[in-house]
PDB file of C-alpha atoms in Angstrom:
ATOM      1  CA  GLN A   1     126.722 131.860  85.958  1.00 93.00           C
ATOM      2  CA  VAL A   2     128.321 128.638  84.773  1.00 95.00           C
ATOM      3  CA  GLN A   3     131.892 128.232  85.986  1.00 97.00           C
ATOM      4  CA  LEU A   4     134.397 125.419  85.627  1.00 98.00           C
ATOM      5  CA  GLN A   5     137.606 125.088  87.622  1.00 98.00           C
ATOM      6  CA  GLU A   6     140.346 122.544  87.050  1.00 98.00           C
ATOM      7  CA  SER A   7     142.498 121.309  89.908  1.00 96.00           C
ATOM      8  CA  GLY A   8     145.487 119.035  89.801  1.00 93.00           C
ATOM      9  CA  PRO A   9     149.081 118.459  90.908  1.00 91.00           C
ATOM     10  CA  GLY A  10     150.978 120.661  88.467  1.00 93.00           C
ATOM     11  CA  LEU A  11     153.900 118.245  88.189  1.00 97.00           C
ATOM     12  CA  VAL A  12     153.718 114.544  87.345  1.00 97.00           C
ATOM     13  CA  LYS A  13     156.604 112.105  86.946  1.00 97.00           C
ATOM     14  CA  PRO A  14     157.058 110.125  83.727  1.00 97.00           C
ATOM     15  CA  SER A  15     155.213 106.769  83.693  1.00 97.00           C
ATOM     16  CA  GLU A  16     152.840 107.904  86.457  1.00 97.00           C
ATOM     17  CA  THR A  17     149.157 108.831  86.232  1.00 97.00           C
ATOM     18  CA  LEU A  18     147.977 112.390  85.622  1.00 97.00           C
ATOM     19  CA  SER A  19     144.784 113.102  87.573  1.00 98.00           C
ATOM     20  CA  LEU A  20     142.690 116.228  87.219  1.00 98.00           C
ATOM     21  CA  THR A  21     139.309 117.253  88.562  1.00 98.00           C
ATOM     22  CA  CYS A  22     136.907 119.791  87.111  1.00 98.00           C
ATOM     23  CA  ASN A  23     134.535 121.399  89.576  1.00 98.00           C
ATOM     24  CA  VAL A  24     131.334 122.691  87.995  1.00 97.00           C
ATOM     25  CA  SER A  25     129.280 125.481  89.531  1.00 96.00           C
ATOM     26  CA  GLY A  26     126.253 127.480  88.415  1.00 95.00           C
ATOM     27  CA  THR A  27     124.607 124.499  86.734  1.00 95.00           C
ATOM     28  CA  SER A  28     123.916 120.860  87.433  1.00 95.00           C
ATOM     29  CA  ILE A  29     126.361 118.404  85.928  1.00 95.00           C
ATOM     30  CA  ASP A  30     123.470 116.150  84.886  1.00 92.00           C
ATOM     31  CA  SER A  31     122.249 118.660  82.315  1.00 83.00           C
ATOM     32  CA  HIS A  32     125.004 118.365  79.722  1.00 92.00           C
ATOM     33  CA  TYR A  33     127.981 116.439  78.416  1.00 95.00           C
ATOM     34  CA  TRP A  34     131.408 117.479  79.711  1.00 97.00           C
ATOM     35  CA  SER A  35     134.755 117.401  77.970  1.00 97.00           C
ATOM     36  CA  TRP A  36     138.515 117.540  78.445  1.00 98.00           C
ATOM     37  CA  ILE A  37     140.785 119.323  75.959  1.00 98.00           C
ATOM     38  CA  ARG A  38     144.500 119.966  76.164  1.00 98.00           C
ATOM     39  CA  GLN A  39     146.986 122.358  74.595  1.00 97.00           C
ATOM     40  CA  ALA A  40     150.700 121.609  74.492  1.00 97.00           C
ATOM     41  CA  PRO A  41     152.997 124.637  74.837  1.00 95.00           C
ATOM     42  CA  GLY A  42     152.819 126.724  71.679  1.00 93.00           C
ATOM     43  CA  LYS A  43     150.471 124.241  70.011  1.00 94.00           C
ATOM     44  CA  GLY A  44     146.797 123.973  69.119  1.00 95.00           C
ATOM     45  CA  LEU A  45     143.822 122.415  70.859  1.00 96.00           C
ATOM     46  CA  GLU A  46     143.485 118.640  71.183  1.00 96.00           C
ATOM     47  CA  TRP A  47     140.217 116.988  72.259  1.00 96.00           C
ATOM     48  CA  LEU A  48     140.620 114.137  74.736  1.00 97.00           C
ATOM     49  CA  GLY A  49     137.073 112.952  75.366  1.00 96.00           C
ATOM     50  CA  TYR A  50     133.684 113.622  76.923  1.00 96.00           C
ATOM     51  CA  ILE A  51     131.369 112.161  79.545  1.00 96.00           C
ATOM     52  CA  TYR A  52     127.661 112.330  80.336  1.00 95.00           C
ATOM     53  CA  TYR A  53     126.326 112.315  83.894  1.00 92.00           C
ATOM     54  CA  SER A  54     125.191 108.733  83.362  1.00 93.00           C
ATOM     55  CA  GLY A  55     128.816 107.734  82.879  1.00 93.00           C
ATOM     56  CA  THR A  56     128.640 107.333  79.110  1.00 94.00           C
ATOM     57  CA  THR A  57     131.991 108.274  77.618  1.00 95.00           C
ATOM     58  CA  ASN A  58     133.573 108.885  74.246  1.00 94.00           C
ATOM     59  CA  TYR A  59     137.353 109.014  74.027  1.00 95.00           C
ATOM     60  CA  ASN A  60     139.753 110.211  71.380  1.00 94.00           C
ATOM     61  CA  PRO A  61     141.104 106.926  69.948  1.00 93.00           C
ATOM     62  CA  SER A  62     144.618 108.328  70.269  1.00 93.00           C
ATOM     63  CA  PHE A  63     144.245 108.194  74.066  1.00 93.00           C
ATOM     64  CA  LYS A  64     141.697 105.434  74.559  1.00 85.00           C
ATOM     65  CA  SER A  65     144.152 102.884  75.974  1.00 91.00           C
ATOM     66  CA  ARG A  66     145.348 105.121  78.788  1.00 96.00           C
ATOM     67  CA  LEU A  67     142.530 107.618  79.422  1.00 97.00           C
ATOM     68  CA  THR A  68     139.625 107.395  81.845  1.00 97.00           C
ATOM     69  CA  ILE A  69     137.051 110.128  82.416  1.00 97.00           C
ATOM     70  CA  LEU A  70     134.736 109.809  85.394  1.00 97.00           C
ATOM     71  CA  VAL A  71     131.823 111.827  86.768  1.00 96.00           C
ATOM     72  CA  ASP A  72     130.753 112.374  90.376  1.00 96.00           C
ATOM     73  CA  THR A  73     127.257 113.810  90.360  1.00 95.00           C
ATOM     74  CA  SER A  74     127.163 114.142  94.163  1.00 95.00           C
ATOM     75  CA  LYS A  75     130.059 116.609  93.987  1.00 96.00           C
ATOM     76  CA  ASN A  76     129.040 118.164  90.661  1.00 97.00           C
ATOM     77  CA  GLN A  77     132.441 117.409  89.213  1.00 97.00           C
ATOM     78  CA  PHE A  78     134.161 115.200  86.674  1.00 98.00           C
ATOM     79  CA  SER A  79     137.705 113.993  86.414  1.00 98.00           C
ATOM     80  CA  LEU A  80     140.432 112.786  84.093  1.00 98.00           C
ATOM     81  CA  ASN A  81     143.037 110.083  84.615  1.00 98.00           C
ATOM     82  CA  LEU A  82     145.780 109.752  82.005  1.00 98.00           C
ATOM     83  CA  ARG A  83     148.099 106.816  82.647  1.00 97.00           C
ATOM     84  CA  SER A  84     151.734 106.234  81.700  1.00 97.00           C
ATOM     85  CA  VAL A  85     152.476 109.869  80.955  1.00 97.00           C
ATOM     86  CA  THR A  86     155.540 111.101  79.107  1.00 97.00           C
ATOM     87  CA  ALA A  87     156.973 114.544  78.456  1.00 97.00           C
ATOM     88  CA  ALA A  88     154.694 114.731  75.407  1.00 97.00           C
ATOM     89  CA  ASP A  89     151.736 114.957  77.799  1.00 97.00           C
ATOM     90  CA  THR A  90     152.968 118.280  79.169  1.00 98.00           C
ATOM     91  CA  ALA A  91     150.173 120.718  78.391  1.00 98.00           C
ATOM     92  CA  VAL A  92     147.501 123.017  79.711  1.00 98.00           C
ATOM     93  CA  TYR A  93     144.453 120.843  80.370  1.00 98.00           C
ATOM     94  CA  TYR A  94     141.033 122.446  80.020  1.00 98.00           C
ATOM     95  CA  CYS A  95     137.644 121.168  81.066  1.00 98.00           C
ATOM     96  CA  ALA A  96     134.631 122.441  79.160  1.00 98.00           C
ATOM     97  CA  ARG A  97     130.887 122.053  78.841  1.00 97.00           C
ATOM     98  CA  VAL A  98     129.634 120.429  75.659  1.00 95.00           C
ATOM     99  CA  ALA A  99     126.849 122.539  74.140  1.00 93.00           C
ATOM    100  CA  THR A 100     126.760 120.252  71.078  1.00 88.00           C
ATOM    101  CA  VAL A 101     129.339 117.786  69.725  1.00 84.00           C
ATOM    102  CA  SER A 102     130.588 120.662  67.575  1.00 90.00           C
ATOM    103  CA  SER A 103     130.596 123.338  70.261  1.00 94.00           C
ATOM    104  CA  LEU A 104     132.060 123.906  73.724  1.00 96.00           C
ATOM    105  CA  ASP A 105     130.369 126.848  75.403  1.00 95.00           C
ATOM    106  CA  TYR A 106     131.999 127.178  78.836  1.00 97.00           C
ATOM    107  CA  TRP A 107     135.665 126.524  79.583  1.00 98.00           C
ATOM    108  CA  GLY A 108     137.728 126.332  82.728  1.00 98.00           C
ATOM    109  CA  GLN A 109     140.764 128.565  83.070  1.00 97.00           C
ATOM    110  CA  GLY A 110     143.095 125.629  82.428  1.00 97.00           C
ATOM    111  CA  ALA A 111     145.647 123.743  84.498  1.00 97.00           C
ATOM    112  CA  LEU A 112     149.274 123.506  83.425  1.00 97.00           C
ATOM    113  CA  ILE A 113     150.573 119.995  83.921  1.00 97.00           C
ATOM    114  CA  THR A 114     154.283 119.365  83.490  1.00 98.00           C
ATOM    115  CA  VAL A 115     155.597 115.832  83.127  1.00 97.00           C
ATOM    116  CA  SER A 116     159.130 115.709  84.421  1.00 95.00           C
ATOM    117  CA  SER A 117     161.264 113.736  86.828  1.00 94.00           C
TER     118      SER A 117
ATOM    119  CA  GLN B   1     149.069 117.962  61.720  1.00 81.00           C
ATOM    120  CA  SER B   2     145.569 119.286  62.427  1.00 88.00           C
ATOM    121  CA  VAL B   3     142.520 117.749  60.753  1.00 91.00           C
ATOM    122  CA  LEU B   4     141.200 121.230  59.911  1.00 97.00           C
ATOM    123  CA  THR B   5     143.463 123.629  58.013  1.00 97.00           C
ATOM    124  CA  GLN B   6     143.787 127.300  58.915  1.00 98.00           C
ATOM    125  CA  PRO B   7     146.325 129.910  57.849  1.00 97.00           C
ATOM    126  CA  PRO B   8     148.971 130.175  60.597  1.00 97.00           C
ATOM    127  CA  SER B   9     148.856 133.943  60.785  1.00 97.00           C
ATOM    128  CA  LEU B  10     147.150 137.042  59.457  1.00 97.00           C
ATOM    129  CA  SER B  11     147.602 140.742  60.035  1.00 96.00           C
ATOM    130  CA  ALA B  12     145.481 143.780  59.323  1.00 96.00           C
ATOM    131  CA  ALA B  13     145.179 147.392  60.393  1.00 96.00           C
ATOM    132  CA  PRO B  14     142.731 148.714  62.980  1.00 97.00           C
ATOM    133  CA  GLY B  15     139.300 149.333  61.483  1.00 97.00           C
ATOM    134  CA  GLN B  16     139.854 146.898  58.631  1.00 97.00           C
ATOM    135  CA  LYS B  17     138.106 143.605  57.941  1.00 97.00           C
ATOM    136  CA  VAL B  18     139.729 140.183  58.015  1.00 97.00           C
ATOM    137  CA  THR B  19     138.532 136.684  57.153  1.00 98.00           C
ATOM    138  CA  ILE B  20     139.985 133.471  58.550  1.00 98.00           C
ATOM    139  CA  SER B  21     139.441 130.290  56.592  1.00 98.00           C
ATOM    140  CA  CYS B  22     139.038 126.753  57.890  1.00 98.00           C
ATOM    141  CA  SER B  23     139.221 123.865  55.458  1.00 98.00           C
ATOM    142  CA  GLY B  24     138.090 120.331  56.248  1.00 97.00           C
ATOM    143  CA  SER B  25     136.484 117.356  54.584  1.00 97.00           C
ATOM    144  CA  THR B  26     133.148 115.688  53.981  1.00 97.00           C
ATOM    145  CA  SER B  27     133.400 113.780  57.270  1.00 96.00           C
ATOM    146  CA  ASN B  28     133.798 116.854  59.463  1.00 97.00           C
ATOM    147  CA  ILE B  29     132.854 120.327  58.185  1.00 97.00           C
ATOM    148  CA  GLY B  30     130.864 118.804  55.343  1.00 97.00           C
ATOM    149  CA  LYS B  31     128.618 116.942  57.803  1.00 96.00           C
ATOM    150  CA  ASN B  32     128.596 118.966  61.025  1.00 97.00           C
ATOM    151  CA  PHE B  33     128.247 122.453  62.426  1.00 97.00           C
ATOM    152  CA  VAL B  34     131.360 124.576  62.922  1.00 98.00           C
ATOM    153  CA  SER B  35     132.340 126.653  65.944  1.00 98.00           C
ATOM    154  CA  TRP B  36     134.979 129.359  66.271  1.00 98.00           C
ATOM    155  CA  TYR B  37     136.984 130.196  69.393  1.00 98.00           C
ATOM    156  CA  GLN B  38     139.118 133.170  70.348  1.00 98.00           C
ATOM    157  CA  GLN B  39     142.101 132.613  72.626  1.00 98.00           C
ATOM    158  CA  VAL B  40     144.012 135.557  74.017  1.00 96.00           C
ATOM    159  CA  PRO B  41     147.486 134.273  75.003  1.00 92.00           C
ATOM    160  CA  GLY B  42     147.535 132.936  78.530  1.00 92.00           C
ATOM    161  CA  THR B  43     143.777 132.551  78.758  1.00 96.00           C
ATOM    162  CA  ALA B  44     141.196 129.871  77.955  1.00 97.00           C
ATOM    163  CA  PRO B  45     139.469 129.726  74.569  1.00 97.00           C
ATOM    164  CA  LYS B  46     136.202 131.626  74.318  1.00 97.00           C
ATOM    165  CA  ARG B  47     133.399 130.628  71.971  1.00 98.00           C
ATOM    166  CA  LEU B  48     132.699 133.274  69.317  1.00 98.00           C
ATOM    167  CA  ILE B  49     130.517 131.416  66.828  1.00 98.00           C
ATOM    168  CA  TYR B  50     128.522 128.174  66.971  1.00 97.00           C
ATOM    169  CA  ASP B  51     126.327 126.298  64.512  1.00 97.00           C
ATOM    170  CA  ASN B  52     128.302 127.901  61.635  1.00 97.00           C
ATOM    171  CA  ASP B  53     126.951 131.408  61.992  1.00 97.00           C
ATOM    172  CA  LYS B  54     125.352 131.977  65.406  1.00 97.00           C
ATOM    173  CA  ARG B  55     126.794 134.359  67.964  1.00 97.00           C
ATOM    174  CA  PRO B  56     126.442 133.660  71.701  1.00 96.00           C
ATOM    175  CA  SER B  57     125.035 136.415  73.843  1.00 95.00           C
ATOM    176  CA  GLY B  58     127.617 139.133  74.418  1.00 95.00           C
ATOM    177  CA  ILE B  59     129.627 138.549  71.246  1.00 97.00           C
ATOM    178  CA  PRO B  60     129.561 141.712  69.098  1.00 97.00           C
ATOM    179  CA  ASP B  61     128.152 141.540  65.585  1.00 96.00           C
ATOM    180  CA  ARG B  62     131.594 142.474  64.247  1.00 97.00           C
ATOM    181  CA  PHE B  63     132.177 138.729  64.375  1.00 98.00           C
ATOM    182  CA  SER B  64     130.440 136.544  61.814  1.00 98.00           C
ATOM    183  CA  GLY B  65     130.657 132.979  60.588  1.00 98.00           C
ATOM    184  CA  SER B  66     129.735 131.118  57.446  1.00 98.00           C
ATOM    185  CA  LYS B  67     130.098 127.667  55.965  1.00 98.00           C
ATOM    186  CA  SER B  68     130.094 126.349  52.435  1.00 97.00           C
ATOM    187  CA  GLY B  69     130.685 122.707  51.621  1.00 97.00           C
ATOM    188  CA  THR B  70     133.802 121.570  53.457  1.00 97.00           C
ATOM    189  CA  SER B  71     135.054 125.038  54.394  1.00 98.00           C
ATOM    190  CA  ALA B  72     134.122 127.626  56.968  1.00 98.00           C
ATOM    191  CA  THR B  73     135.036 131.253  57.422  1.00 98.00           C
ATOM    192  CA  LEU B  74     135.239 133.625  60.368  1.00 98.00           C
ATOM    193  CA  GLY B  75     134.876 137.303  59.558  1.00 98.00           C
ATOM    194  CA  ILE B  76     135.882 140.176  61.798  1.00 98.00           C
ATOM    195  CA  THR B  77     135.059 143.763  60.851  1.00 97.00           C
ATOM    196  CA  GLY B  78     136.157 147.018  62.453  1.00 97.00           C
ATOM    197  CA  LEU B  79     139.316 145.418  63.796  1.00 97.00           C
ATOM    198  CA  GLN B  80     140.464 146.544  67.225  1.00 96.00           C
ATOM    199  CA  THR B  81     143.765 145.984  68.992  1.00 95.00           C
ATOM    200  CA  GLY B  82     141.830 143.880  71.495  1.00 95.00           C
ATOM    201  CA  ASP B  83     141.065 141.410  68.719  1.00 97.00           C
ATOM    202  CA  GLU B  84     144.702 140.294  68.689  1.00 97.00           C
ATOM    203  CA  ALA B  85     144.461 136.629  69.590  1.00 97.00           C
ATOM    204  CA  ASP B  86     144.613 133.084  68.285  1.00 98.00           C
ATOM    205  CA  TYR B  87     141.475 131.883  66.526  1.00 98.00           C
ATOM    206  CA  TYR B  88     140.483 128.229  66.228  1.00 98.00           C
ATOM    207  CA  CYS B  89     137.770 126.515  64.237  1.00 98.00           C
ATOM    208  CA  GLY B  90     136.294 123.292  65.556  1.00 97.00           C
ATOM    209  CA  THR B  91     133.757 120.658  64.646  1.00 97.00           C
ATOM    210  CA  TRP B  92     132.957 116.952  64.975  1.00 96.00           C
ATOM    211  CA  ASP B  93     134.466 114.369  62.663  1.00 95.00           C
ATOM    212  CA  SER B  94     131.868 111.692  62.026  1.00 94.00           C
ATOM    213  CA  SER B  95     134.383 109.198  60.619  1.00 94.00           C
ATOM    214  CA  LYS B  96     137.017 109.521  63.328  1.00 90.00           C
ATOM    215  CA  THR B  97     134.308 110.084  66.017  1.00 91.00           C
ATOM    216  CA  VAL B  98     136.358 112.828  67.618  1.00 92.00           C
ATOM    217  CA  ALA B  99     136.046 116.559  68.019  1.00 95.00           C
ATOM    218  CA  VAL B 100     138.621 118.227  65.782  1.00 96.00           C
ATOM    219  CA  PHE B 101     140.179 121.672  65.696  1.00 97.00           C
ATOM    220  CA  GLY B 102     142.147 123.723  63.250  1.00 97.00           C
ATOM    221  CA  GLY B 103     145.761 124.507  64.001  1.00 96.00           C
ATOM    222  CA  GLY B 104     144.855 128.073  64.909  1.00 97.00           C
ATOM    223  CA  THR B 105     145.394 131.452  63.273  1.00 98.00           C
ATOM    224  CA  THR B 106     147.317 134.200  65.043  1.00 98.00           C
ATOM    225  CA  LEU B 107     145.757 137.553  64.243  1.00 98.00           C
ATOM    226  CA  THR B 108     147.897 140.647  64.570  1.00 97.00           C
ATOM    227  CA  VAL B 109     146.256 144.058  64.475  1.00 96.00           C
ATOM    228  CA  LEU B 110     148.881 146.622  63.578  1.00 89.00           C
TER     229      LEU B 110
END
């Protein structure tokens, strides 16, 4: 079955870069689009962007200046780099498979990232 | 402030029916399909409904979805204590070119 698993550092210092990887299993990454979503503590879901296996991306304009999403088809994984983080970037970060632009069908379990010195 | 508007909370008794509304605009719900997600606290969201009214395999028919104009609705019948969760609607906004979500509705089954 399709499974996604986020991995990352857990704690990032202010002004540094948050890096996360999503490992995909049970399906080939070149069959769909893939997305990152985050959820601040006690808040709702916020879409960050998506990527296709070809490298085509679409970012939330709110993050476009400091967000990069990459794909590594040889490892069947994709990644997120969010630069110049602040405490407001503290959140659970989820990776998900894009079924359609309106629908995310498989989600990772989430990775809590805390931005603090 | 979320692009899609949901009631913050609802409560109902076991066995009852509840509906959760999701209000948007012509650039999002009015133009695109709507999905609904269930999130039990501490876990990842789970897709309940896609393409307005379709249920993925394994989702019981107690859950239903509908859309009219710029609003969508999630219906849950025969409420169970296990249905206590946060529910989110989501869609694509063609003007903003972003995926958007509602602020979430916390359902309490008491």
